[in-house]
XYZ file of N, CA and C in Angstrom:
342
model
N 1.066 0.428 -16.530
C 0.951 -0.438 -15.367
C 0.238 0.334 -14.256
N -0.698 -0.625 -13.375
C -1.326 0.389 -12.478
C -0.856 1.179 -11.511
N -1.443 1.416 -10.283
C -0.215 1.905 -9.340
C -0.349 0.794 -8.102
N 0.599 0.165 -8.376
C 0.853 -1.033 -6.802
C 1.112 -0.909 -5.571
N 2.022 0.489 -5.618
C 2.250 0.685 -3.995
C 1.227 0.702 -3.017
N 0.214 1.136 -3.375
C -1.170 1.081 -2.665
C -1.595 -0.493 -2.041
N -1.061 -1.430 -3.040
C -1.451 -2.809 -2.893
C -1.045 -3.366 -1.189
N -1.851 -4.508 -0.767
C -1.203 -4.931 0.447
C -1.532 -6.205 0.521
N -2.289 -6.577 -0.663
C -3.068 -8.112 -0.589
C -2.651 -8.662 -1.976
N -2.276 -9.741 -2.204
C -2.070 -10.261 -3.039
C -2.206 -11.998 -2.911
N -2.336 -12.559 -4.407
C -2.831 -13.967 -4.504
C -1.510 -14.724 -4.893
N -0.640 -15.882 -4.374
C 0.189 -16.228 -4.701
C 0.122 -17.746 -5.124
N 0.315 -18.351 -6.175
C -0.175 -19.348 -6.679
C 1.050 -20.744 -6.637
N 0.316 -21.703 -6.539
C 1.139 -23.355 -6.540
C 2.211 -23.067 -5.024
N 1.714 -23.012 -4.273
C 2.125 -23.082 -2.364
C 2.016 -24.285 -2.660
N 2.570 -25.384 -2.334
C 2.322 -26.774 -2.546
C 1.035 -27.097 -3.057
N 0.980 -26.676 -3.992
C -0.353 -26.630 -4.417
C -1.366 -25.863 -4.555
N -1.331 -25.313 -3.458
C -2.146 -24.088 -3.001
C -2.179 -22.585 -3.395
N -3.626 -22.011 -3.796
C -3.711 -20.923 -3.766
C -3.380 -20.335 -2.679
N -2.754 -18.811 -2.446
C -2.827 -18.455 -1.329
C -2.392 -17.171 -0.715
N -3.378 -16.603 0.108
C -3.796 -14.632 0.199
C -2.435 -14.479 1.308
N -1.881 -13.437 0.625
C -0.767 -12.750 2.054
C -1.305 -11.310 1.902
N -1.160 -10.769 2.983
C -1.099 -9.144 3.260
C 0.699 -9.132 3.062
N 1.137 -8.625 2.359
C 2.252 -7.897 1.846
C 2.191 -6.482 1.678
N 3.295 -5.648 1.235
C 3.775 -4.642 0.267
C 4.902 -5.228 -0.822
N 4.507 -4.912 -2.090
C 5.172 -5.197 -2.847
C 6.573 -4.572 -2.623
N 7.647 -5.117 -3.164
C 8.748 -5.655 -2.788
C 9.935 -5.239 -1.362
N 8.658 -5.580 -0.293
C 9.036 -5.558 0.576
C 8.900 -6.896 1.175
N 10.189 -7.471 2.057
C 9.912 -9.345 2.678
C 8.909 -8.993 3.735
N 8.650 -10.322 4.126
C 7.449 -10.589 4.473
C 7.462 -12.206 5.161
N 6.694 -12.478 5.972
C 6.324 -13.771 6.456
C 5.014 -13.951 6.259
N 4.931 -15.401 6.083
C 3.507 -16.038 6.216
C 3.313 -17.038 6.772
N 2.263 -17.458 7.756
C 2.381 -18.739 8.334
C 1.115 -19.126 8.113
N 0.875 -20.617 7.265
C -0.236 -21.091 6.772
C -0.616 -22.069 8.234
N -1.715 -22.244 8.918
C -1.673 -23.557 9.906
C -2.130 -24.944 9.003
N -1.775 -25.564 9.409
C -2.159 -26.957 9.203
C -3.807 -26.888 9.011
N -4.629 -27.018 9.593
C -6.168 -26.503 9.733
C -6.414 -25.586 8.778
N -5.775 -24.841 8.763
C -6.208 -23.786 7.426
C -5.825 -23.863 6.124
N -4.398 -25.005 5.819
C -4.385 -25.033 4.454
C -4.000 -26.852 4.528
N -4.381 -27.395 5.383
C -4.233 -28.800 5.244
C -2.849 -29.634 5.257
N -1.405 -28.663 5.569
C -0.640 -28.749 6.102
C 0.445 -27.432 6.786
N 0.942 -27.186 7.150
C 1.829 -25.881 7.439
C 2.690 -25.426 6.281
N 1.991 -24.198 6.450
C 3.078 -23.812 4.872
C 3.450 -22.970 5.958
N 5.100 -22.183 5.687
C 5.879 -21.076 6.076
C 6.088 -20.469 4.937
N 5.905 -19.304 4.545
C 6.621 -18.233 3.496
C 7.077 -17.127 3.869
N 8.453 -17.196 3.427
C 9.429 -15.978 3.614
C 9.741 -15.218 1.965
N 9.674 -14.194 2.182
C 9.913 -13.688 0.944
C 9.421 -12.736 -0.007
N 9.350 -11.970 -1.204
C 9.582 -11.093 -1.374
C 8.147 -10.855 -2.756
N 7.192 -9.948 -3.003
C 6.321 -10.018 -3.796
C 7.053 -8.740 -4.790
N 7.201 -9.306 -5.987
C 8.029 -8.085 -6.966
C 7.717 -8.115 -8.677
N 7.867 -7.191 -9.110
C 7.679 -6.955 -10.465
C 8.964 -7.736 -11.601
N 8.527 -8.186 -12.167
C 9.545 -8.770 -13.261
C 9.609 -8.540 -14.608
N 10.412 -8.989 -15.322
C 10.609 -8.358 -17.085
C 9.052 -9.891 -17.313
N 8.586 -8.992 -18.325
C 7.528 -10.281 -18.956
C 8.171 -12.451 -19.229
N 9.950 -12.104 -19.778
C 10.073 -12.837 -20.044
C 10.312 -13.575 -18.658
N 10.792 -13.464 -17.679
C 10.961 -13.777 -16.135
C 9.333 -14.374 -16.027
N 8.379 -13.815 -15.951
C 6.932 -14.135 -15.340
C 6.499 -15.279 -16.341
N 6.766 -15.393 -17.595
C 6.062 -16.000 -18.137
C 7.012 -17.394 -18.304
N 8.392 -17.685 -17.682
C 9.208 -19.030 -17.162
C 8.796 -19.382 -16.292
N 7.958 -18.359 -15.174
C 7.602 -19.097 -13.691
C 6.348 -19.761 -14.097
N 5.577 -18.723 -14.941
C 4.077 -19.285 -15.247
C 3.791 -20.647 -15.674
N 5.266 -20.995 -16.444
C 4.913 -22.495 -17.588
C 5.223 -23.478 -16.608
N 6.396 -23.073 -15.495
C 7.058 -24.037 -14.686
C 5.874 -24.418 -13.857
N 5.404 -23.424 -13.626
C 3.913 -24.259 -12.911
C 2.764 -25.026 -12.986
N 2.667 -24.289 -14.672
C 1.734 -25.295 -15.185
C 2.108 -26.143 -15.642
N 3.353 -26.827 -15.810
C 3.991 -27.905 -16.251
C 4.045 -28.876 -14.738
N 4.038 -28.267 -13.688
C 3.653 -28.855 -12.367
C 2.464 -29.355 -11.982
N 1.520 -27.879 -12.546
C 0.026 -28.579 -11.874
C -0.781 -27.604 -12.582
N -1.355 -28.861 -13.818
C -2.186 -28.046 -14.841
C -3.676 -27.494 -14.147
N -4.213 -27.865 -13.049
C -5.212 -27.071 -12.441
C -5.176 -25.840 -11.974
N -3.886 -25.214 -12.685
C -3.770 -23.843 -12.716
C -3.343 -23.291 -13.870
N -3.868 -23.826 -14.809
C -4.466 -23.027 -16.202
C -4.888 -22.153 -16.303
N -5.746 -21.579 -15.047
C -7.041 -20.324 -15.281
C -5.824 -19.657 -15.007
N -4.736 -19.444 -14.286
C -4.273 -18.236 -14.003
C -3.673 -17.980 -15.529
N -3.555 -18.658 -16.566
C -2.905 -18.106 -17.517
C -3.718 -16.637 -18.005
N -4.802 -16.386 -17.225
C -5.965 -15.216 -17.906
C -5.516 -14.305 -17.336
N -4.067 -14.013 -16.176
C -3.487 -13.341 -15.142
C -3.348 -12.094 -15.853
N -3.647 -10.756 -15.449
C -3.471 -9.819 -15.825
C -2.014 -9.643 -16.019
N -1.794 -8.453 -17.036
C -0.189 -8.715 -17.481
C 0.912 -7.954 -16.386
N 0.312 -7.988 -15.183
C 1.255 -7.136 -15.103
C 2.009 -8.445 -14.245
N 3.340 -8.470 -14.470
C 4.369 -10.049 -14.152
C 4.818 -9.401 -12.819
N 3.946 -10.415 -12.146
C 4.489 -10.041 -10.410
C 4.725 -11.577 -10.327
N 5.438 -11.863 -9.466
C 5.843 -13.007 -8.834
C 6.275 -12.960 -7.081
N 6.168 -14.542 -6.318
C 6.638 -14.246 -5.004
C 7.921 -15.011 -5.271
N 9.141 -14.264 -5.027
C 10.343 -15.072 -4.557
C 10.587 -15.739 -3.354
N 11.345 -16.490 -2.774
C 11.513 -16.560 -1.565
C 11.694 -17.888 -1.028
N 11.158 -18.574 0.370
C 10.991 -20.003 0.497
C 9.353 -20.005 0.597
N 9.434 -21.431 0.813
C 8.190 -22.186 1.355
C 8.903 -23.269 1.867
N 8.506 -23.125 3.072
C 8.829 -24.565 3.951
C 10.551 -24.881 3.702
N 11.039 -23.354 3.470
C 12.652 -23.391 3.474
C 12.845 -24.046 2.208
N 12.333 -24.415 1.281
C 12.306 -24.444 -0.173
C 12.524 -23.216 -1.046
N 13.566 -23.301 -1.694
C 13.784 -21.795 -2.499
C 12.638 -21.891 -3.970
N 11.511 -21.096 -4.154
C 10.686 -20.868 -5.416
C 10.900 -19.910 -5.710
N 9.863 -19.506 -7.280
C 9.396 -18.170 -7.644
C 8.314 -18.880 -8.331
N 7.124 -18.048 -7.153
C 5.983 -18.409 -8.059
C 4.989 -16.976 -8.513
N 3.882 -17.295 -9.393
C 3.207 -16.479 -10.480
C 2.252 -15.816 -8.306
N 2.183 -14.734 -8.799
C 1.312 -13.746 -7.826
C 0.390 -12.868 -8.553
N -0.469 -12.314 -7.980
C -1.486 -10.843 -9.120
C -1.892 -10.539 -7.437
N -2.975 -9.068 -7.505
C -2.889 -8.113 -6.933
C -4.411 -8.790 -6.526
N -5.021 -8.948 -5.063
C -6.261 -9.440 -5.075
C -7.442 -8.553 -5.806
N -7.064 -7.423 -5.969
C -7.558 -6.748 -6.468
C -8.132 -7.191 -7.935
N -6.947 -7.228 -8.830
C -7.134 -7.774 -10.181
C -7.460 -9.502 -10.022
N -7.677 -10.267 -9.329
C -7.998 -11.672 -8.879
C -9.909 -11.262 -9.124
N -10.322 -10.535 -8.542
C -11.183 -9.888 -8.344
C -12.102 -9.694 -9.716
N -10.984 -8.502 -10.409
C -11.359 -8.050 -11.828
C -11.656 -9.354 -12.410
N -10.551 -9.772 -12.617
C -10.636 -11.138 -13.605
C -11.854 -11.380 -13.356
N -11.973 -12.574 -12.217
C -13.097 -13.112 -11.725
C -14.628 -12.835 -12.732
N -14.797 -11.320 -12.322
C -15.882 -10.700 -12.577
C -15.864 -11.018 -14.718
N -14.891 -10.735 -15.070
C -14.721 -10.716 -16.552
C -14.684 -12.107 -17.159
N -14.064 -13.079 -16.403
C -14.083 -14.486 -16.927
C -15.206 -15.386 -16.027
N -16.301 -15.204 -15.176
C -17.045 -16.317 -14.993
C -17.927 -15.549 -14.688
N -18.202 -14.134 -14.310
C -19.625 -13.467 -14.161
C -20.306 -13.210 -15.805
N -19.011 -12.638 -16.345
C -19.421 -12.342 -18.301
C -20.183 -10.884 -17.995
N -19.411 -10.044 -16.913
C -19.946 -8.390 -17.116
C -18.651 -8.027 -17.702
């Protein structure tokens, strides 16, 4: 596994829908405040970006795509099983997260083809 502590950006997936970038440290809490204008309604996120056993990441992964199959591509998510715990909009989730970094990698490997 790589080394994460370094990390501070990460991609957190199905926000009501929404993709969506926090500056974090992994598993340290955290706030986020989405505006209305910027993600088309107010998201609030409280909560926690952390490492999980494979079988943990890959229950959040299906629960989502069983929610909202326009997030299929993340099934190409590098393995390492991070997830955000926490609320949204005082809603208790756990959704699928990766490192913007590896958002990045991918990217380059699944739609550039270097």
């Amino acid at each position: 596994m790589e080394n994460l502590e370094n990390e501070d950006r990460f991609m957190i997936y199905n926000v009501a829908g929404k993709s969506i970038m926090v500056e974090a440290k992994l598993g340290e809490e955290f706030d986020f405040i989405c505006s209305k204008k910027e993600c088309g309604e107010r998201l609030e996120l409280h909560g926690v970006i952390k490492v999980v056993t494979p079988q943990e990441y890959r229950k959040v992964l299906k629960e989502t795509l069983n929610e909202h199959e326009e997030f299929q591509v993340i099934e190409t998510l590098n393995p390492i099983p991070l997830i955000f715990e926490g609320t949204v909009n005082g809603e208790k989730v756990k959704l699928p997260a990766e490192t913007v970094q590896n958002l990045a990698r991918r990217f380059v490997r699944n739609f550039l083809d270097l």
